[in-house]
DNA sequence: CCACAACCCTGAGGGC
DNA sequence: TGCCCTCAGGGTTGTG
């Protein structure tokens, strides 16, 4: 379940093997992996181009080409890596390669995605495919004042709001739970009822949780892999996510799991009381 | 503005 | 061993 830290880790890992390389051929297994434009146009546009740089916006991987951008969204089970052959693990060869890009140096950029939720795009501006992205939480512009402003007048459950990419870009289920726990805020609290100190705390814990995830090179719950094929370590540092019934690291009470906005939500009922 | 459901898809894991 | 069932979920879209 790649979120901002996982996508950022992929971006960083791809720079060395991919920047400066030229794409000489593209082959796909099924047209649905190419989201926009049409497969024929996508291949025509991408082939022959050199990768200038690689960056991230929200959970999108953006490969800047000579002209235009090759964008990739991993969704749940996507992997993106450069290798001579599809990856192999204990389970065998990567059976889920959906599209691959042959590079001039003989290496190949593979996009693999078991559940086919992810996809690739050829665009000139991220707004073409994601017009309403919220602020990047790790950039300087994301201040407590900005968060306060965005919470104003919102009656939604704070956890549900945090999952909206139009609210804050890049936060997903894992890091939403982790930052709410660290800020001692109940996931069902209404957004516009958060107090000043709570907002300040949440601002800090969102950044801390994401930075921790990046530092540990992402969380490999089941599918996520770094571009070199190894697992991240972020999952070993979760306080609440995937810890239902286990003792809270702060007070020892069992972690509770509920559903919020159709997502599994983990929290400590004592450290995160319903009322501030 | 908000909640909820459906949808895209397939592997993992539990029950029996 | 294997079949069946449910669950996991990022993001979009539609409904009320």
GROMACS .gro file of C-alpha atoms (C1' of nucleotides) in nm:
model
  308
    1UNK     CA    1   0.000   0.000   0.000
    2UNK     CA    2   0.236   0.263  -0.121
    3UNK     CA    3   0.181   0.603   0.038
    4UNK     CA    4   0.401   0.910   0.030
    5UNK     CA    5   0.704   0.749   0.203
    6UNK     CA    6   0.692   0.439  -0.015
    7UNK     CA    7   0.655   0.640  -0.336
    8UNK     CA    8   0.933   0.875  -0.229
    9UNK     CA    9   1.158   0.575  -0.164
   10UNK     CA   10   1.083   0.437  -0.508
   11UNK     CA   11   1.159   0.776  -0.667
   12UNK     CA   12   1.493   0.802  -0.488
   13UNK     CA   13   1.587   0.447  -0.580
   14UNK     CA   14   1.504   0.494  -0.947
   15UNK     CA   15   1.710   0.808  -1.002
   16UNK     CA   16   2.046   0.637  -1.031
   17UNK     CA   17   1.947   0.361  -1.274
   18UNK     CA   18   1.697   0.562  -1.476
   19UNK     CA   19   1.790   0.929  -1.508
   20UNK     CA   20   1.975   0.990  -1.833
   21UNK     CA   21   1.854   0.667  -1.990
   22UNK     CA   22   1.668   0.661  -2.318
   23UNK     CA   23   1.351   0.458  -2.368
   24UNK     CA   24   1.387   0.261  -2.690
   25UNK     CA   25   1.082   0.034  -2.681
   26UNK     CA   26   0.759  -0.019  -2.489
   27UNK     CA   27   0.559  -0.339  -2.455
   28UNK     CA   28   0.243  -0.393  -2.254
   29UNK     CA   29   0.042  -0.697  -2.155
   30UNK     CA   30  -0.304  -0.539  -2.152
   31UNK     CA   31  -0.409  -0.196  -2.271
   32UNK     CA   32  -0.584  -0.105  -1.947
   33UNK     CA   33  -0.250  -0.041  -1.776
   34UNK     CA   34  -0.207   0.264  -1.999
   35UNK     CA   35  -0.452   0.516  -1.857
   36UNK     CA   36  -0.392   0.807  -2.089
   37UNK     CA   37  -0.363   0.874  -2.379
   38UNK     CA   38  -0.450   0.578  -2.605
   39UNK     CA   39  -0.193   0.295  -2.604
   40UNK     CA   40  -0.076   0.378  -2.958
   41UNK     CA   41  -0.028   0.743  -2.877
   42UNK     CA   42   0.132   0.666  -2.542
   43UNK     CA   43   0.395   0.445  -2.705
   44UNK     CA   44   0.456   0.690  -2.986
   45UNK     CA   45   0.510   0.975  -2.741
   46UNK     CA   46   0.731   0.791  -2.494
   47UNK     CA   47   0.953   0.595  -2.730
   48UNK     CA   48   1.287   0.756  -2.806
   49UNK     CA   49   1.273   0.996  -2.515
   50UNK     CA   50   1.532   1.037  -2.246
   51UNK     CA   51   1.448   1.053  -1.874
   52UNK     CA   52   1.563   1.392  -1.746
   53UNK     CA   53   1.463   1.368  -1.382
   54UNK     CA   54   1.233   1.181  -1.148
   55UNK     CA   55   1.012   1.340  -0.886
   56UNK     CA   56   0.701   1.279  -0.681
   57UNK     CA   57   0.371   1.465  -0.641
   58UNK     CA   58   0.124   1.313  -0.398
   59UNK     CA   59   0.150   0.939  -0.470
   60UNK     CA   60   0.241   0.985  -0.836
   61UNK     CA   61   0.589   0.905  -0.968
   62UNK     CA   62   0.676   1.163  -1.232
   63UNK     CA   63   0.950   1.086  -1.483
   64UNK     CA   64   1.029   1.408  -1.668
   65UNK     CA   65   1.111   1.325  -2.029
   66UNK     CA   66   1.260   1.549  -2.298
   67UNK     CA   67   0.901   1.636  -2.381
   68UNK     CA   68   0.626   1.551  -2.138
   69UNK     CA   69   0.603   1.335  -1.830
   70UNK     CA   70   0.577   0.960  -1.784
   71UNK     CA   71   0.363   0.933  -1.470
   72UNK     CA   72   0.306   0.614  -1.271
   73UNK     CA   73   0.062   0.539  -0.990
   74UNK     CA   74   0.135   0.223  -0.791
   75UNK     CA   75  -0.204   0.212  -0.614
   76UNK     CA   76  -0.212  -0.103  -0.399
   77UNK     CA   77   0.028  -0.354  -0.546
   78UNK     CA   78   0.231  -0.170  -0.806
   79UNK     CA   79   0.608  -0.202  -0.827
   80UNK     CA   80   0.847  -0.005  -1.042
   81UNK     CA   81   1.207  -0.110  -1.089
   82UNK     CA   82   1.497  -0.118  -1.332
   83UNK     CA   83   1.665  -0.452  -1.394
   84UNK     CA   84   1.796  -0.678  -1.667
   85UNK     CA   85   1.515  -0.927  -1.604
   86UNK     CA   86   1.185  -0.932  -1.413
   87UNK     CA   87   1.250  -0.966  -1.041
   88UNK     CA   88   1.264  -1.303  -0.870
   89UNK     CA   89   1.181  -1.385  -0.510
   90UNK     CA   90   1.121  -1.701  -0.310
   91UNK     CA   91   0.782  -1.710  -0.479
   92UNK     CA   92   0.945  -1.719  -0.821
   93UNK     CA   93   0.966  -1.476  -1.110
   94UNK     CA   94   0.756  -1.159  -1.110
   95UNK     CA   95   0.439  -1.277  -1.289
   96UNK     CA   96   0.269  -0.941  -1.270
   97UNK     CA   97   0.466  -0.726  -1.513
   98UNK     CA   98   0.201  -0.523  -1.697
   99UNK     CA   99   0.421  -0.295  -1.905
  100UNK     CA  100   0.794  -0.259  -1.957
  101UNK     CA  101   1.020   0.001  -2.112
  102UNK     CA  102   1.342  -0.115  -2.277
  103UNK     CA  103   1.632   0.121  -2.216
  104UNK     CA  104   1.922   0.201  -2.446
  105UNK     CA  105   2.173   0.057  -2.199
  106UNK     CA  106   2.014  -0.288  -2.214
  107UNK     CA  107   1.831  -0.256  -1.884
  108UNK     CA  108   1.451  -0.249  -1.857
  109UNK     CA  109   1.207  -0.044  -1.652
  110UNK     CA  110   0.938  -0.281  -1.525
  111UNK     CA  111   0.594  -0.189  -1.396
  112UNK     CA  112   0.440  -0.482  -1.217
  113UNK     CA  113   0.097  -0.480  -1.053
  114UNK     CA  114  -0.083  -0.791  -0.930
  115UNK     CA  115  -0.422  -0.628  -0.882
  116UNK     CA  116  -0.410  -0.402  -1.186
  117UNK     CA  117  -0.527  -0.100  -0.987
  118UNK     CA  118  -0.224   0.103  -1.088
  119UNK     CA  119  -0.133   0.246  -1.425
  120UNK     CA  120   0.086   0.469  -1.638
  121UNK     CA  121   0.015   0.806  -1.797
  122UNK     CA  122   0.178   1.033  -2.051
  123UNK     CA  123   0.103   1.395  -1.963
  124UNK     CA  124   0.250   1.744  -1.965
  125UNK     CA  125   0.105   1.856  -1.634
  126UNK     CA  126  -0.005   1.660  -1.330
  127UNK     CA  127  -0.324   1.865  -1.326
  128UNK     CA  128  -0.438   1.673  -1.634
  129UNK     CA  129  -0.489   1.360  -1.424
  130UNK     CA  130  -0.511   1.500  -1.068
  131UNK     CA  131  -0.652   1.851  -1.079
  132UNK     CA  132  -0.734   1.894  -0.710
  133UNK     CA  133  -0.432   1.780  -0.513
  134UNK     CA  134  -0.381   1.932  -0.170
  135UNK     CA  135  -0.053   2.064  -0.031
  136UNK     CA  136   0.260   1.852  -0.001
  137UNK     CA  137   0.287   1.789   0.373
  138UNK     CA  138   0.667   1.786   0.381
  139UNK     CA  139   0.715   2.111   0.196
  140UNK     CA  140   0.775   2.441   0.373
  141UNK     CA  141   0.440   2.578   0.262
  142UNK     CA  142   0.257   2.327   0.479
  143UNK     CA  143   0.233   2.514   0.808
  144UNK     CA  144   0.000   2.479   1.108
  145UNK     CA  145  -0.178   2.789   0.977
  146UNK     CA  146  -0.242   2.617   0.644
  147UNK     CA  147  -0.374   2.308   0.818
  148UNK     CA  148  -0.597   2.522   1.040
  149UNK     CA  149  -0.739   2.699   0.736
  150UNK     CA  150  -0.810   2.374   0.555
  151UNK     CA  151  -0.988   2.224   0.856
  152UNK     CA  152  -1.216   2.524   0.894
  153UNK     CA  153  -1.581   2.453   0.825
  154UNK     CA  154  -1.521   2.085   0.766
  155UNK     CA  155  -1.760   1.860   0.955
  156UNK     CA  156  -1.600   1.536   0.841
  157UNK     CA  157  -1.436   1.271   1.053
  158UNK     CA  158  -1.072   1.374   1.072
  159UNK     CA  159  -0.944   1.033   0.957
  160UNK     CA  160  -1.169   1.037   0.650
  161UNK     CA  161  -1.054   1.386   0.564
  162UNK     CA  162  -0.688   1.294   0.597
  163UNK     CA  163  -0.732   1.024   0.334
  164UNK     CA  164  -0.856   1.280   0.079
  165UNK     CA  165  -0.573   1.370  -0.159
  166UNK     CA  166  -0.740   1.705  -0.211
  167UNK     CA  167  -0.695   1.776   0.160
  168UNK     CA  168  -0.331   1.673   0.205
  169UNK     CA  169  -0.146   1.501  -0.077
  170UNK     CA  170   0.025   1.171  -0.015
  171UNK     CA  171  -0.118   1.067   0.321
  172UNK     CA  172  -0.279   0.724   0.314
  173UNK     CA  173  -0.430   0.479   0.559
  174UNK     CA  174  -0.118   0.378   0.747
  175UNK     CA  175   0.031   0.720   0.808
  176UNK     CA  176  -0.308   0.874   0.887
  177UNK     CA  177  -0.354   0.625   1.172
  178UNK     CA  178   0.001   0.673   1.293
  179UNK     CA  179  -0.012   1.051   1.297
  180UNK     CA  180  -0.352   1.058   1.472
  181UNK     CA  181  -0.220   0.826   1.741
  182UNK     CA  182   0.092   1.034   1.793
  183UNK     CA  183  -0.121   1.350   1.815
  184UNK     CA  184  -0.362   1.178   2.059
  185UNK     CA  185  -0.663   1.253   1.840
  186UNK     CA  186  -0.955   1.013   1.797
  187UNK     CA  187  -1.007   0.922   1.429
  188UNK     CA  188  -1.380   1.008   1.444
  189UNK     CA  189  -1.331   1.360   1.576
  190UNK     CA  190  -1.501   1.620   1.356
  191UNK     CA  191  -1.237   1.816   1.169
  192UNK     CA  192  -1.355   2.162   1.271
  193UNK     CA  193  -1.366   2.070   1.641
  194UNK     CA  194  -0.991   2.024   1.670
  195UNK     CA  195  -0.839   2.268   1.915
  196UNK     CA  196  -0.542   2.490   1.839
  197UNK     CA  197  -0.297   2.266   2.029
  198UNK     CA  198  -0.440   1.958   1.862
  199UNK     CA  199  -0.394   2.105   1.516
  200UNK     CA  200  -0.040   2.203   1.602
  201UNK     CA  201   0.031   1.852   1.727
  202UNK     CA  202  -0.128   1.691   1.423
  203UNK     CA  203   0.073   1.908   1.188
  204UNK     CA  204   0.389   1.790   1.360
  205UNK     CA  205   0.294   1.423   1.378
  206UNK     CA  206   0.191   1.406   1.012
  207UNK     CA  207   0.537   1.526   0.916
  208UNK     CA  208   0.707   1.305   1.172
  209UNK     CA  209   0.520   0.994   1.061
  210UNK     CA  210   0.596   1.057   0.693
  211UNK     CA  211   0.961   1.139   0.761
  212UNK     CA  212   0.994   0.826   0.972
  213UNK     CA  213   0.846   0.623   0.688
  214UNK     CA  214   1.095   0.769   0.444
  215UNK     CA  215   1.381   0.715   0.686
  216UNK     CA  216   1.288   0.346   0.710
  217UNK     CA  217   1.246   0.326   0.334
  218UNK     CA  218   0.877   0.255   0.336
  219UNK     CA  219   0.649  -0.010   0.483
  220UNK     CA  220   0.633  -0.357   0.329
  221UNK     CA  221   0.308  -0.495   0.466
  222UNK     CA  222   0.279  -0.745   0.184
  223UNK     CA  223   0.338  -0.608  -0.163
  224UNK     CA  224   0.556  -0.303  -0.145
  225UNK     CA  225   0.919  -0.340  -0.248
  226UNK     CA  226   1.193  -0.086  -0.293
  227UNK     CA  227   1.324  -0.057  -0.649
  228UNK     CA  228   1.614  -0.286  -0.556
  229UNK     CA  229   1.364  -0.556  -0.463
  230UNK     CA  230   1.421  -0.549  -0.088
  231UNK     CA  231   1.160  -0.470   0.174
  232UNK     CA  232   1.129  -0.144   0.364
  233UNK     CA  233   1.144  -0.141   0.743
  234UNK     CA  234   0.878   0.116   0.828
  235UNK     CA  235   0.628  -0.154   0.930
  236UNK     CA  236   0.854  -0.244   1.224
  237UNK     CA  237   0.796   0.101   1.368
  238UNK     CA  238   0.417   0.127   1.363
  239UNK     CA  239   0.251   0.221   1.690
  240UNK     CA  240  -0.105   0.129   1.591
  241UNK     CA  241  -0.136   0.024   1.226
  242UNK     CA  242  -0.191  -0.352   1.188
  243UNK     CA  243  -0.165  -0.392   1.568
  244UNK     CA  244  -0.528  -0.471   1.659
  245UNK     CA  245  -0.547  -0.630   2.004
  246UNK     CA  246  -0.180  -0.569   2.075
  247UNK     CA  247  -0.083  -0.343   2.367
  248UNK     CA  248  -0.062   0.028   2.310
  249UNK     CA  249   0.302   0.130   2.325
  250UNK     CA  250   0.208   0.423   2.545
  251UNK     CA  251  -0.048   0.287   2.794
  252UNK     CA  252  -0.066  -0.088   2.733
  253UNK     CA  253  -0.437  -0.100   2.648
  254UNK     CA  254  -0.531  -0.316   2.347
  255UNK     CA  255  -0.533  -0.133   2.014
  256UNK     CA  256  -0.883  -0.117   1.864
  257UNK     CA  257  -0.971  -0.152   1.495
  258UNK     CA  258  -1.280   0.010   1.343
  259UNK     CA  259  -1.385   0.111   0.993
  260UNK     CA  260  -1.376   0.474   0.889
  261UNK     CA  261  -1.448   0.581   0.531
  262UNK     CA  262  -1.432   0.213   0.434
  263UNK     CA  263  -1.078   0.181   0.564
  264UNK     CA  264  -0.943  -0.021   0.853
  265UNK     CA  265  -0.863   0.228   1.127
  266UNK     CA  266  -0.643   0.154   1.426
  267UNK     CA  267  -0.626   0.357   1.744
  268UNK     CA  268  -0.587   0.347   2.121
  269UNK     CA  269  -0.921   0.426   2.292
  270UNK     CA  270  -0.744   0.558   2.600
  271UNK     CA  271  -0.470   0.768   2.441
  272UNK     CA  272  -0.710   0.898   2.173
  273UNK     CA  273  -1.031   0.986   2.362
  274UNK     CA  274  -1.342   1.085   2.168
  275UNK     CA  275  -1.352   1.420   2.343
  276UNK     CA  276  -1.055   1.653   2.357
  277DC     C1'  277  -2.066   1.952   0.200
  278DC     C1'  278  -2.104   1.471   0.359
  279DA     C1'  279  -2.177   0.959   0.393
  280DC     C1'  280  -2.197   0.555   0.170
  281DA     C1'  281  -2.162   0.208  -0.194
  282DA     C1'  282  -1.985   0.030  -0.610
  283DC     C1'  283  -1.604  -0.046  -0.890
  284DC     C1'  284  -1.139  -0.165  -1.063
  285DC     C1'  285  -0.869  -0.669  -0.930
  286DT     C1'  286  -0.647  -1.077  -0.740
  287DG     C1'  287  -0.360  -1.283  -0.377
  288DA     C1'  288  -0.361  -1.408   0.110
  289DG     C1'  289  -0.544  -1.627   0.483
  290DG     C1'  290  -0.902  -1.847   0.761
  291DG     C1'  291  -1.260  -2.210   0.813
  292DC     C1'  292  -1.380  -2.655   0.729
  293DT     C1'  293  -0.469  -3.083   0.027
  294DG     C1'  294  -0.802  -2.797  -0.146
  295DC     C1'  295  -1.225  -2.549  -0.192
  296DC     C1'  296  -1.491  -2.148  -0.061
  297DC     C1'  297  -1.531  -1.726   0.146
  298DT     C1'  298  -1.389  -1.283   0.303
  299DC     C1'  299  -1.069  -0.926   0.333
  300DA     C1'  300  -0.726  -0.585   0.188
  301DG     C1'  301  -0.755  -0.103  -0.022
  302DG     C1'  302  -0.619   0.415  -0.349
  303DG     C1'  303  -0.890   0.665  -0.589
  304DT     C1'  304  -1.294   0.775  -0.882
  305DT     C1'  305  -1.770   0.804  -0.963
  306DG     C1'  306  -2.242   0.808  -0.861
  307DT     C1'  307  -2.642   0.850  -0.537
  308DG     C1'  308  -2.910   1.039  -0.178
   0.00000   0.00000   0.00000
